[in-house]
Amino acid sequence: MSLLQVRDLSKAFGGVRAVDGIHFDLHEGELLAMIGPNGAGKSTTFNMVGGQLRASGGSIQLQGRELVGAKPRQICHLGVGRTFQIAATFASLTVLENTQMALLSHHKRLYHWWRPVRDQYREQALALLEQVGMAAHAERPCSELAYGDVKRVELAMALANDPRLLLMDEPTAGMGPQERNELMALTKRLVVERRMAVLFTEHSMDVVFAHADRMLVLARGRLIAEGDAHSIRNHPQVQQVYFGSGKTFERPPQEPQP
Amino acid sequence: MEFSALLAQLLNGLAEASSLFLVAAGLSLIFGVTRIVNFAHGSFYMLGLYVAYSTVEYLVGRLGPAGFWVGLVVAPVAVGAFGALVEIVLLRRIYKAPELFQLLGTFALVLVINDATLYLWGPEELLGRRAPGLAGSISLLGRQFPTYNLFLMVIGPLVLGLVWLLLARTRWGVLVRAATEDRQMLGALGVNQAWLFTAVFALGALLAGLGGAVQLPREPANLALDLRSIGDAFVVVVVGGMGSLPGAYLAALLIAEIKALCVGIGSVHVLGLDFSLSKLTLVVEFLVMAVVLVVRPWGLLGKPQAGSRNSAPAEAPLRPAGNGLRWVALVVFVALAALPLLQTWLPYASVLAQDVLVSVLFAVSLHFIMGPGGLHSFGHAAYFGLGAYGAGILLKVLTLPMPLAFTFAPLVAGLGALLFGWFCVRLSGVYLAMLTLAFSQIVWSVVFQWEAVTGGSNGLTGVWPAAWLGDTAYYYLTLVLVAASVLLVRRIVFSPFGYALRAARDSALRADAIGIDVMRVRWAAFVVAGLFAGLAGALFVFSKGGVSPDVMAVGKSVDGLVMVLLGGIQQLVGPLLGASVFSVLQDSIMRATDYWRAVFGGVILLLVLVFPHGIAGFFQGLGNAWARLAARKPALLPREKRA
Ligand SMILES: Nc1ncnc2c1ncn2[C@@H]1O[C@H](COP(=O)(O)OP(=O)(O)OP(=O)(O)O)[C@@H](O)[C@H]1O
Ligand SMILES: [Mg+2]
């Protein structure tokens, strides 16, 4: 059985149907990309899976458990980690402390009020930061970091609860091409090592085609195509809707060309 | 009860609603456009009444009866002009400041205006003359109903209609609505924002002035009106929805009529108990507000507000105390411990130190939710008061031995915080500030009215410590408990719980996503803060031998805010410094002049305008500048040495 089952999922903001009856499955060990033009409904879908938004209809099941109606923190404790399109970290904490907080929450130590945070889960936090390449910055305040680095800290935090499912909304924003590929390679490695599943969005098609196992294409809230790189590349409707006529996959609209 | 009596009450309610609306409308308008919650709005109301008194007295002498009506028009215009002046001189400087500073800045204005009024008109109440032509009453269903109230009933809806026309039909109105709904659009229209803001502020002040002026024949001008009317106006605006004029009228109507019903119905008999509803009038508006805020957090006709736009820069990560700080703390502790030994030379020192210590604990408890928690409470005095009254009541009414009364007192405050906190942590920003204020007013009113137990306005007396805790012993008890509490709170801030609180403040979104129950963490923090404030209250009551309702008045809550901000909200030593400086300052100013409120207001303004990061922040800034300067020196050396 698949890890995540999304059925007939919808979200309406007033009259706008931001997400309109989408279906998809996500399997353990899979790196699934969700692509689509701006405003297609990608972040809205992520927010419904993560519990930040409540779906207007449909269901989301994680290993048979319904997520619609659950709060983000409950979904977190069910084993879902996530990053946000606009990275959210704790600005007045150091990189290390951010990660320690995620670990403390995972181990239900939040209401401990005596032992200082300083020496709790330090090693584990450093190990996570090592994985995402931020160990050297462990003692810096999060507010001082470059945006790409904040995204990495977010990733480390999202990994702290040993998630089965990781949601990454534009994880490589603010990074150079080299860094993007490295980060996605790392993600792929984590998927295999931890036997988890990843759903991510990404505007760089090079990155998507190079790393994703499978992709979903969203346009105006509807799922218009699903499949591997080859079938998506040649899908006529995708070419039509997603890029408009005349543009190709090699020149996605988000990437300013030199 | 009789139908006619009820009807008369309801009609009175309509007149009341007009008065409430006039003050609230300006407040709402100003908030809609400038996003400033103007604490001084009640002062404009009060000024309207005082100015109207003077202009009417003067003009009636010159023009005869017509002078009354001319005076009633001149006064609001004068207040409007004064409002414009205030906006230009003060508010323009704080539009970009964090919300909390705006609230404090305008509160400082309240103090200054109050003392200026005292200086100009003196402390006596001034009752204006009756309105010529409307002095009598008419007969309604066999009851006398003042004619002037009919005039009042009409004026509220009339002003609502006029302002609505102004907003809907004029270019100026279009701009005001644009500013209320969409800032960017306003910029695009190429409007001189500064003058638009001034005009709106002046109009708001004028409306408040009008609200005050029309009360002339009904209510004597007095110096307590500013805080009383601002409390009412806040409630109306929050219930109606910040920025919504029809909402303000609806809320004014709702509150005025519920109050009228309470008075009209009088006592009710439920389950064999007599409840006096008329006693509820002092609290009823706050109850309405609490209910509305919980059910509709943005008020009846309001729209959700985006979070505060002007946030302070991110706080630096916590650092454990260095050796320097530890030594300073030890020296201060030893010095405080030595004070009673210097009794002969400094007889007053340990009395003052006792007050300072209590203030420090109060400020530390408030800082815990304000700083790490980001919850700006405008009603923290409630928990101080609950601690003080809790101790007093346990001792005097339940006749518990002093040590037990003392021990349970903080728990009383903690229970209060447990109850009120549940509601409060659901809100944020201005709404949180208002709800905390509302709860503290409720507690205050209960204490004020429940004479049998609390002693009413006289308070409780004869609340002294046990004999074995005579003078010096009690001082040492205070010193030890305060020091221990400060260390404990510090310990909590460094613990996972304290970090969770800071995390929730920095990003509730992220905190939630990593599994932190944001509301529960905040709630727990609220209770912790309540417990420590309660301990401060208990220490206070036994040192003074009694307590009066003043200790939980709005002013006391604001004192706490000023202490925290004076010291610097981003530093853990901030509340210690702030409370000490504040208490000593207050003590010396109050003894030096009758106009201590104005001086105090001036200090707050200075704080807001010049030292927005408080004393500790100021010194840290100096330290950083010094460090930068020191770091610049190597730049003069050859390049490789820098690397
Ligand atoms: N809170 C909201 N209220 C109203 N409309 C919203 C809200 N959030 C999103 N929308 C609308 O829903 C649609 C989908 O938005 P969404 O953020 O999911 O797009 P996206 O695919 O993530 O786009 P992008 O690539 O720009 O991140 C858009 O039309 C957006 O304007
Ligand atoms: Mg998005």
XYZ file of N, CA and C in Angstrom, chain B residues 232-335:
312
model
N -14.002 52.459 28.035
C -15.257 52.220 27.303
C -15.015 52.212 25.800
N -14.249 53.194 25.333
C -14.038 53.321 23.889
C -13.298 52.102 23.335
N -12.302 51.635 24.065
C -11.569 50.429 23.627
C -12.540 49.272 23.454
N -13.352 49.103 24.479
C -14.274 47.978 24.441
C -15.191 48.082 23.224
N -15.729 49.270 22.998
C -16.652 49.452 21.878
C -15.944 49.157 20.550
N -14.751 49.708 20.400
C -14.044 49.529 19.132
C -13.656 48.066 18.917
N -13.194 47.431 19.959
C -12.789 46.038 19.820
C -14.000 45.137 19.552
N -15.088 45.412 20.258
C -16.291 44.606 20.032
C -16.830 44.839 18.625
N -16.809 46.092 18.180
C -17.357 46.400 16.862
C -16.440 45.977 15.730
N -15.161 45.885 16.019
C -14.179 45.577 14.980
C -13.338 46.814 14.723
N -12.012 46.704 14.937
C -11.149 47.870 14.770
C -11.295 48.422 13.357
N -11.559 49.717 13.247
C -11.613 50.346 11.932
C -12.997 50.377 11.313
N -13.984 49.768 11.962
C -15.326 49.755 11.365
C -16.269 50.703 12.105
N -16.744 51.742 11.418
C -17.640 52.707 12.078
C -19.023 52.124 12.384
N -19.664 51.462 11.408
C -20.955 50.851 11.751
C -20.797 49.851 12.885
N -19.684 49.119 12.874
C -19.402 48.175 13.952
C -19.360 48.894 15.279
N -18.724 50.075 15.279
C -18.617 50.837 16.523
C -20.018 51.222 17.029
N -20.882 51.636 16.101
C -22.217 52.024 16.574
C -22.986 50.813 17.106
N -22.879 49.728 16.354
C -23.547 48.498 16.782
C -23.083 48.082 18.177
N -21.778 48.112 18.367
C -21.221 47.708 19.658
C -21.662 48.667 20.752
N -21.648 49.953 20.435
C -22.062 50.945 21.429
C -23.504 50.683 21.842
N -24.326 50.399 20.868
C -25.732 50.117 21.123
C -25.882 48.874 22.001
N -25.173 47.826 21.594
C -25.244 46.557 22.317
C -24.869 46.757 23.783
N -23.728 47.419 24.000
C -23.229 47.570 25.361
C -24.137 48.483 26.177
N -24.523 49.590 25.561
C -25.364 50.530 26.304
C -26.696 49.881 26.688
N -27.267 49.112 25.773
C -28.559 48.505 26.088
C -28.443 47.383 27.113
N -27.366 46.619 27.024
C -27.190 45.571 28.037
C -27.028 46.196 29.421
N -26.272 47.293 29.462
C -26.108 47.993 30.740
C -27.452 48.508 31.235
N -28.210 49.103 30.298
C -29.509 49.652 30.673
C -30.407 48.549 31.220
N -30.348 47.392 30.587
C -31.151 46.264 31.068
C -30.730 45.850 32.470
N -29.417 45.808 32.689
C -28.934 45.422 34.017
C -29.484 46.365 35.071
N -29.436 47.660 34.776
C -29.945 48.638 35.733
C -31.457 48.491 35.865
N -32.127 48.350 34.704
C -33.582 48.290 34.693
C -34.125 47.096 35.441
N -33.490 45.964 35.262
C -34.015 44.750 35.877
C -33.692 44.692 37.361
N -32.555 45.282 37.714
C -32.196 45.303 39.127
C -31.779 43.933 39.612
N -32.474 43.424 40.625
C -32.079 42.134 41.189
C -32.893 40.999 40.578
N -32.277 39.888 40.426
C -33.034 38.710 40.019
C -32.857 37.630 41.065
N -33.793 36.729 41.037
C -33.832 35.682 42.032
C -33.603 34.358 41.315
N -32.414 33.766 41.445
C -32.148 32.504 40.767
C -31.728 31.470 41.801
N -32.373 30.317 41.774
C -32.021 29.210 42.667
C -31.928 29.656 44.122
N -32.858 30.491 44.498
C -32.892 30.923 45.890
C -31.827 31.940 46.259
N -31.091 32.431 45.257
C -30.069 33.432 45.548
C -30.449 34.750 44.896
N -30.124 35.832 45.548
C -30.376 37.135 44.961
C -29.142 37.633 44.207
N -29.310 37.927 42.943
C -28.219 38.521 42.184
C -28.569 39.953 41.880
N -27.666 40.851 42.164
C -27.937 42.229 41.815
C -27.302 42.510 40.456
N -28.156 42.602 39.427
C -27.638 42.852 38.089
C -27.086 44.259 37.954
N -27.646 45.187 38.725
C -27.183 46.567 38.560
C -25.716 46.693 38.963
N -25.283 45.809 39.844
C -23.861 45.850 40.205
C -22.975 45.381 39.068
N -23.607 44.699 38.125
C -22.836 44.172 36.995
C -22.381 45.252 36.026
N -23.007 46.444 36.099
C -22.756 47.431 35.046
C -21.273 47.746 34.871
N -20.516 47.716 35.966
C -19.093 48.048 35.850
C -18.338 47.012 35.024
N -18.778 45.778 35.070
C -18.047 44.718 34.373
C -18.689 44.291 33.072
N -19.964 44.635 32.893
C -20.702 43.974 31.822
C -20.060 44.202 30.457
N -19.530 45.415 30.247
C -18.944 45.667 28.933
C -17.709 44.799 28.706
N -16.979 44.569 29.785
C -15.788 43.736 29.621
C -16.161 42.275 29.395
N -17.265 41.865 30.019
C -17.737 40.505 29.762
C -18.148 40.365 28.300
N -18.896 41.359 27.805
C -19.311 41.323 26.401
C -18.072 41.224 25.509
N -17.078 42.055 25.837
C -15.875 42.063 25.018
C -15.166 40.715 25.048
N -15.058 40.132 26.235
C -14.383 38.843 26.333
C -15.109 37.804 25.483
N -16.413 37.803 25.576
C -17.186 36.816 24.809
C -16.996 37.042 23.304
N -17.132 38.304 22.890
C -17.006 38.600 21.460
C -15.617 38.223 20.945
N -14.583 38.566 21.715
C -13.225 38.288 21.244
C -12.966 36.803 21.100
N -13.608 36.025 21.938
C -13.384 34.592 21.847
C -14.156 33.997 20.671
N -15.389 34.491 20.471
C -16.211 33.944 19.396
C -15.831 34.540 18.037
N -15.657 35.855 18.020
C -15.267 36.535 16.778
C -14.057 37.398 17.072
N -12.847 36.832 16.962
C -11.654 37.537 17.424
C -11.437 38.901 16.759
N -12.100 39.185 15.633
C -11.883 40.488 14.996
C -13.064 41.417 15.180
N -13.895 41.126 16.154
C -15.022 42.004 16.416
C -16.200 41.699 15.515
N -17.328 42.332 15.833
C -18.566 42.007 15.132
C -18.469 42.279 13.634
N -18.022 43.466 13.259
C -17.976 43.807 11.833
C -16.543 44.041 11.351
N -15.561 43.597 12.103
C -14.166 43.859 11.726
C -13.636 42.801 10.784
N -12.457 43.105 10.224
C -11.788 42.137 9.363
C -10.510 41.700 10.049
N -10.062 40.468 9.755
C -8.809 40.027 10.352
C -7.691 41.003 10.013
N -6.878 41.325 10.999
C -5.744 42.210 10.767
C -4.512 41.375 10.502
N -3.689 41.862 9.591
C -2.396 41.208 9.438
C -1.636 41.444 10.734
N -0.689 40.566 11.038
C 0.086 40.728 12.257
C 0.780 42.077 12.241
N 1.306 42.461 13.394
C 1.958 43.758 13.489
C 3.035 43.888 12.428
N 2.999 45.007 11.706
C 3.988 45.162 10.640
C 5.320 45.631 11.172
N 5.268 46.395 12.251
C 6.514 46.971 12.733
C 7.082 46.095 13.830
N 7.844 45.081 13.438
C 8.377 44.281 14.520
C 9.792 44.748 14.812
N 10.176 44.537 16.034
C 11.530 44.901 16.424
C 12.487 43.928 15.723
N 13.741 44.315 15.569
C 14.702 43.385 14.970
C 14.854 42.137 15.835
N 15.259 41.033 15.189
C 15.357 39.773 15.925
C 16.297 39.910 17.114
N 15.871 39.279 18.191
C 16.659 39.284 19.410
C 17.910 38.428 19.206
N 18.964 38.754 19.925
C 20.163 37.924 19.853
C 19.929 36.631 20.631
N 20.610 35.545 20.243
C 20.448 34.297 21.008
C 20.854 34.482 22.466
N 20.286 33.664 23.338
C 20.603 33.750 24.767
C 22.032 33.299 25.020
N 22.669 33.983 25.918
C 24.003 33.550 26.342
C 23.971 33.342 27.845
N 24.587 32.267 28.320
C 24.647 32.086 29.771
C 25.419 33.249 30.389
N 25.113 33.540 31.647
C 25.749 34.678 32.296
C 27.256 34.513 32.318
N 27.972 35.569 31.989
C 29.427 35.532 32.080
C 29.844 35.750 33.522
N 31.144 35.654 33.771
C 31.624 35.836 35.140
C 31.331 37.230 35.654
N 31.426 38.211 34.755
C 31.180 39.595 35.149
C 29.805 39.750 35.752
N 28.812 39.247 35.025
C 27.429 39.380 35.479
C 27.211 38.666 36.812
N 27.823 37.479 36.940
C 27.677 36.742 38.194
C 28.212 37.545 39.375
N 29.370 38.171 39.149
C 29.964 38.958 40.233
C 29.098 40.145 40.592
N 28.619 40.833 39.557
C 27.763 41.995 39.815
C 26.543 41.564 40.627
N 25.931 40.436 40.207
C 24.745 39.954 40.903
C 25.061 39.678 42.376
N 26.203 39.044 42.599
C 26.588 38.712 43.973
C 26.791 39.977 44.800
N 27.482 40.945 44.209
C 27.747 42.192 44.928
C 26.436 42.899 45.268
N 25.521 42.950 44.281
C 24.234 43.604 44.528
C 23.498 42.900 45.654
N 23.517 41.558 45.626
C 22.823 40.790 46.648
C 23.402 41.089 48.026
N 24.711 41.076 48.114
C 25.360 41.340 49.405
C 25.054 42.755 49.877
N 25.093 43.699 48.934
C 24.801 45.086 49.306
C 23.378 45.204 49.843
